[in-house]
Short mmCIF file of C-alpha atoms in Angstrom, two decimals:
data_model
loop_
_atom_site.label_atom_id
_atom_site.label_comp_id
_atom_site.label_asym_id
_atom_site.label_seq_id
_atom_site.Cartn_x
_atom_site.Cartn_y
_atom_site.Cartn_z
CA MET A 20 34.43 -5.29 5.76
CA ASP A 21 34.85 -5.87 1.99
CA ASP A 22 35.06 -2.79 -0.20
CA ASP A 23 32.34 -3.97 -2.54
CA GLY A 24 32.39 -0.77 -4.57
CA LEU A 25 36.07 -1.19 -5.47
CA ARG A 26 35.64 -4.92 -6.04
CA CYS A 27 33.02 -4.33 -8.75
CA GLY A 28 34.45 -1.09 -10.09
CA CYS A 29 31.63 1.08 -8.75
CA ALA A 30 32.59 4.75 -8.82
CA GLY A 31 29.45 5.96 -7.07
CA ALA A 32 26.43 7.62 -8.67
CA THR A 33 22.91 8.78 -7.95
CA VAL A 34 19.96 7.30 -9.84
CA TRP A 35 16.80 9.34 -9.23
CA PHE A 36 13.51 7.61 -10.04
CA THR A 37 10.79 10.18 -10.61
CA GLY A 38 7.20 9.77 -11.75
CA LEU A 39 3.65 9.99 -10.50
CA PRO A 40 2.87 8.19 -7.23
CA GLY A 41 1.99 4.65 -8.29
CA SER A 42 4.23 4.65 -11.38
CA GLY A 43 6.46 1.93 -9.90
CA LYS A 44 9.42 3.91 -8.57
CA THR A 45 9.86 1.90 -5.38
CA ALA A 46 9.43 -1.49 -7.06
CA VAL A 47 11.93 -0.76 -9.82
CA ALA A 48 14.47 0.80 -7.44
CA ARG A 49 14.28 -2.20 -5.10
CA ALA A 50 14.67 -4.66 -7.97
CA LEU A 51 17.73 -2.81 -9.23
CA ALA A 52 19.16 -2.53 -5.71
CA GLY A 53 18.83 -6.27 -5.17
CA THR A 54 20.74 -7.13 -8.32
CA LEU A 55 23.44 -4.52 -7.69
CA ARG A 56 23.97 -5.89 -4.19
CA ALA A 57 24.14 -9.42 -5.58
CA ARG A 58 26.93 -8.15 -7.83
CA ARG A 59 28.67 -6.80 -4.68
CA HIS A 60 28.14 -3.11 -5.33
CA ARG A 61 27.68 -0.75 -2.41
CA VAL A 62 24.08 0.43 -2.64
CA GLU A 63 21.98 2.86 -0.62
CA LEU A 64 18.23 3.06 -1.26
CA LEU A 65 16.46 6.30 -0.31
CA ASP A 66 12.75 5.58 -0.61
CA GLY A 67 10.37 8.51 -0.34
CA ASP A 68 7.35 6.21 -0.07
CA ALA A 69 8.68 4.04 2.75
CA ARG A 70 7.14 4.72 6.14
CA HIS A 71 10.53 4.71 7.84
CA ALA A 72 12.59 6.01 4.93
CA THR A 73 16.13 7.22 5.49
CA LEU A 74 15.23 10.62 4.09
CA PRO A 75 15.02 14.10 5.65
CA THR A 76 12.36 14.54 8.31
CA GLY A 77 10.81 17.62 9.86
CA PRO A 78 9.35 20.71 8.16
CA ALA A 79 11.10 19.97 4.85
CA ARG A 80 8.78 17.01 4.29
CA ASP A 81 5.88 19.46 3.97
CA ASP A 82 7.64 21.37 1.16
CA PRO A 83 8.24 19.13 -1.88
CA GLY A 84 10.93 21.43 -3.28
CA ARG A 85 12.96 21.63 -0.08
CA TYR A 86 12.43 17.94 0.53
CA ALA A 87 13.81 17.04 -2.90
CA GLU A 88 16.83 19.30 -2.53
CA ARG A 89 17.70 17.98 0.93
CA THR A 90 17.30 14.43 -0.32
CA GLY A 91 19.50 15.33 -3.27
CA LEU A 92 22.18 16.60 -0.90
CA ALA A 93 22.15 13.32 1.03
CA ALA A 94 22.29 11.34 -2.21
CA GLU A 95 25.18 13.38 -3.60
CA VAL A 96 27.25 12.90 -0.45
CA LEU A 97 26.66 9.13 -0.54
CA ALA A 98 27.41 8.89 -4.26
CA ARG A 99 30.54 11.01 -3.92
CA ASN A 100 31.75 8.49 -1.36
CA GLY A 101 31.35 5.50 -3.65
CA PHE A 102 27.75 4.39 -3.13
CA LEU A 103 25.28 3.67 -5.89
CA THR A 104 22.47 5.74 -4.41
CA LEU A 105 18.98 4.92 -5.69
CA VAL A 106 16.42 7.61 -4.89
CA SER A 107 12.75 6.73 -5.23
CA ALA A 108 10.94 10.04 -4.79
CA THR A 109 8.36 11.84 -6.91
CA ALA A 110 9.89 15.33 -6.47
CA PRO A 111 7.01 16.91 -8.41
CA GLY A 112 8.76 20.19 -9.24
CA ALA A 113 11.13 20.24 -12.22
CA ALA A 114 13.10 23.13 -10.70
CA SER A 115 13.98 21.15 -7.57
CA ARG A 116 15.08 18.14 -9.61
CA ASP A 117 17.20 20.39 -11.82
CA ALA A 118 18.82 21.82 -8.69
CA VAL A 119 19.73 18.31 -7.59
CA ARG A 120 21.31 17.60 -10.97
CA ARG A 121 23.33 20.83 -10.82
CA ARG A 122 24.62 19.91 -7.37
CA HIS A 123 25.91 16.61 -8.73
CA GLU A 124 27.43 18.26 -11.80
CA ALA A 125 29.24 20.79 -9.60
CA SER A 126 30.98 18.01 -7.68
CA GLY A 127 31.57 15.82 -10.73
CA THR A 128 29.30 13.10 -9.35
CA PRO A 129 27.45 10.94 -11.91
CA TYR A 130 23.69 11.55 -11.88
CA VAL A 131 20.98 9.68 -13.77
CA GLU A 132 17.34 10.78 -13.87
CA VAL A 133 14.86 8.03 -14.72
CA HIS A 134 11.27 9.01 -15.50
CA LEU A 135 8.72 6.28 -14.88
CA ASP A 136 6.06 7.35 -17.33
CA ALA A 137 2.74 5.65 -16.62
CA PRO A 138 -0.72 7.15 -17.29
CA GLN A 139 -2.42 8.85 -14.37
CA SER A 140 -5.31 6.38 -14.57
CA VAL A 141 -2.96 3.41 -14.17
CA CYS A 142 -1.15 5.06 -11.27
CA ALA A 143 -4.45 5.85 -9.55
CA GLU A 144 -5.55 2.23 -9.88
CA ARG A 145 -2.29 1.02 -8.36
CA ARG A 146 -2.57 3.47 -5.47
CA SER A 147 -6.12 2.41 -4.72
CA ALA A 148 -4.94 -1.20 -4.46
CA ARG A 149 -2.72 -0.28 -1.51
CA GLU A 150 -5.05 2.15 0.26
CA ALA A 151 -5.40 -0.28 3.15
CA THR A 152 -1.84 0.54 4.22
CA GLY A 153 -2.58 4.26 4.39
CA PRO A 154 -1.19 7.19 2.40
CA ALA A 155 2.47 7.39 1.44
CA ASP A 156 4.67 8.98 4.07
CA GLY A 157 6.46 12.01 2.65
CA ALA A 158 6.13 15.19 0.66
CA THR A 159 5.02 13.52 -2.55
CA ALA A 160 1.24 13.51 -2.17
CA GLY A 161 -0.74 12.19 -5.10
CA ASP A 162 -2.53 15.51 -5.66
CA ALA A 163 0.69 17.52 -5.96
CA ALA A 164 1.16 19.17 -9.38
CA TYR A 165 3.65 16.91 -11.13
CA GLU A 166 5.97 18.34 -13.77
CA PRO A 167 7.43 15.50 -15.86
CA PRO A 168 11.07 15.92 -16.89
CA ALA A 169 11.55 17.17 -20.44
CA HIS A 170 14.86 15.40 -20.99
CA PRO A 171 15.42 12.54 -18.53
CA ASP A 172 18.36 10.23 -19.01
CA LEU A 173 15.90 7.37 -19.42
CA ARG A 174 12.13 7.25 -19.80
CA LEU A 175 10.32 4.00 -19.05
CA ALA A 176 6.70 3.17 -19.90
CA THR A 177 6.11 1.19 -16.73
CA HIS A 178 2.51 0.39 -17.64
CA ARG A 179 3.90 -1.71 -20.51
CA MET A 180 7.11 -3.04 -18.95
CA SER A 181 7.58 -5.48 -16.11
CA VAL A 182 9.49 -4.39 -13.01
CA ALA A 183 12.36 -6.69 -14.02
CA GLU A 184 12.54 -5.29 -17.53
CA SER A 185 12.47 -1.71 -16.26
CA ALA A 186 15.27 -2.42 -13.80
CA ALA A 187 17.30 -4.12 -16.54
CA ALA A 188 16.98 -1.04 -18.74
CA VAL A 189 18.38 1.14 -15.95
CA TYR A 190 21.21 -1.31 -15.34
CA ALA A 191 22.07 -1.26 -19.05
CA LEU A 192 22.28 2.54 -18.98
CA LEU A 193 24.58 2.44 -15.95
CA ALA A 194 26.81 -0.04 -17.79
CA ASP A 195 26.85 2.12 -20.91
CA ARG A 196 28.03 5.06 -18.82
CA GLY A 197 30.70 3.07 -17.05
CA VAL A 198 29.08 3.29 -13.63
CA VAL A 199 29.00 -0.51 -13.41
CA ARG A 200 31.40 -2.81 -15.19
CA SER A 201 30.19 -4.23 -18.47
CA ARG A 202 31.55 -7.67 -17.53
CA CYS A 203 28.71 -7.93 -15.02
CA ASP A 204 26.04 -7.13 -17.62
CA GLU A 205 25.19 -10.61 -18.90
CA THR A 206 24.71 -12.18 -15.48
CA SER A 207 22.92 -9.17 -14.02
CA ASN A 208 20.48 -8.87 -16.91
CA ARG A 209 19.67 -12.60 -16.67
CA LEU A 210 18.76 -12.05 -13.02
CA LEU A 211 16.69 -8.97 -13.80
CA LEU A 212 14.88 -10.48 -16.78
CA ARG A 213 14.07 -13.88 -15.28
CA ASP A 214 10.33 -13.10 -15.16
CA VAL A 215 10.05 -11.39 -18.56
CA ASP A 216 8.99 -14.53 -20.42
CA ALA A 217 5.99 -14.84 -18.10
CA ASP A 218 4.98 -11.21 -18.74
CA PRO A 219 2.87 -10.89 -21.92
CA GLY A 220 3.60 -7.15 -22.12
CA ALA A 221 7.32 -7.43 -21.57
CA GLY A 222 8.28 -6.88 -25.19
CA GLN A 223 6.47 -3.56 -25.49
CA ARG A 224 9.34 -1.22 -24.64
CA THR A 225 9.35 2.54 -24.78
CA TYR A 226 12.57 4.39 -24.09
#
């Protein structure tokens, strides 16, 4: 098996996508994961909205705080072992997200919090469009009290940005911090931004 992480200079890190249900966490995380894998990085995607997600099961799923912290533990272990771990989970409580960050800081593992900041009305409209598939599986119910992060590493207005543009912004941050090699930037951003020209709202960025 090729050591893709070493081949592309990936040191391992956790990228946590937080935001209201329907803000685009899963879509952006999957877009970023696809490009990172194409660049031969080792990637693990932990998706809180997936029906068969590789996240903690059992009683913890009924407690958003415990669920976030257990997911954070799994992410930290993966990242510490060289994986770019992309977590797509609302984690409504700021305290639980802060605990996850502290765990990463204690082990010296890079951690990036990305807030997908879309209005509640937009998120509700997106959720209603997928009601036929049933409610999201996990401890991130839409009616949970969401506490947006005060100082995320990156804040994206996903109601104004395309999925590709949002993923490209996260990739650029990872490159700036040395998590991915800058020599991969030009090719990776071309892949991520290939649909921006067709998106009339693509130029309206908010960081």
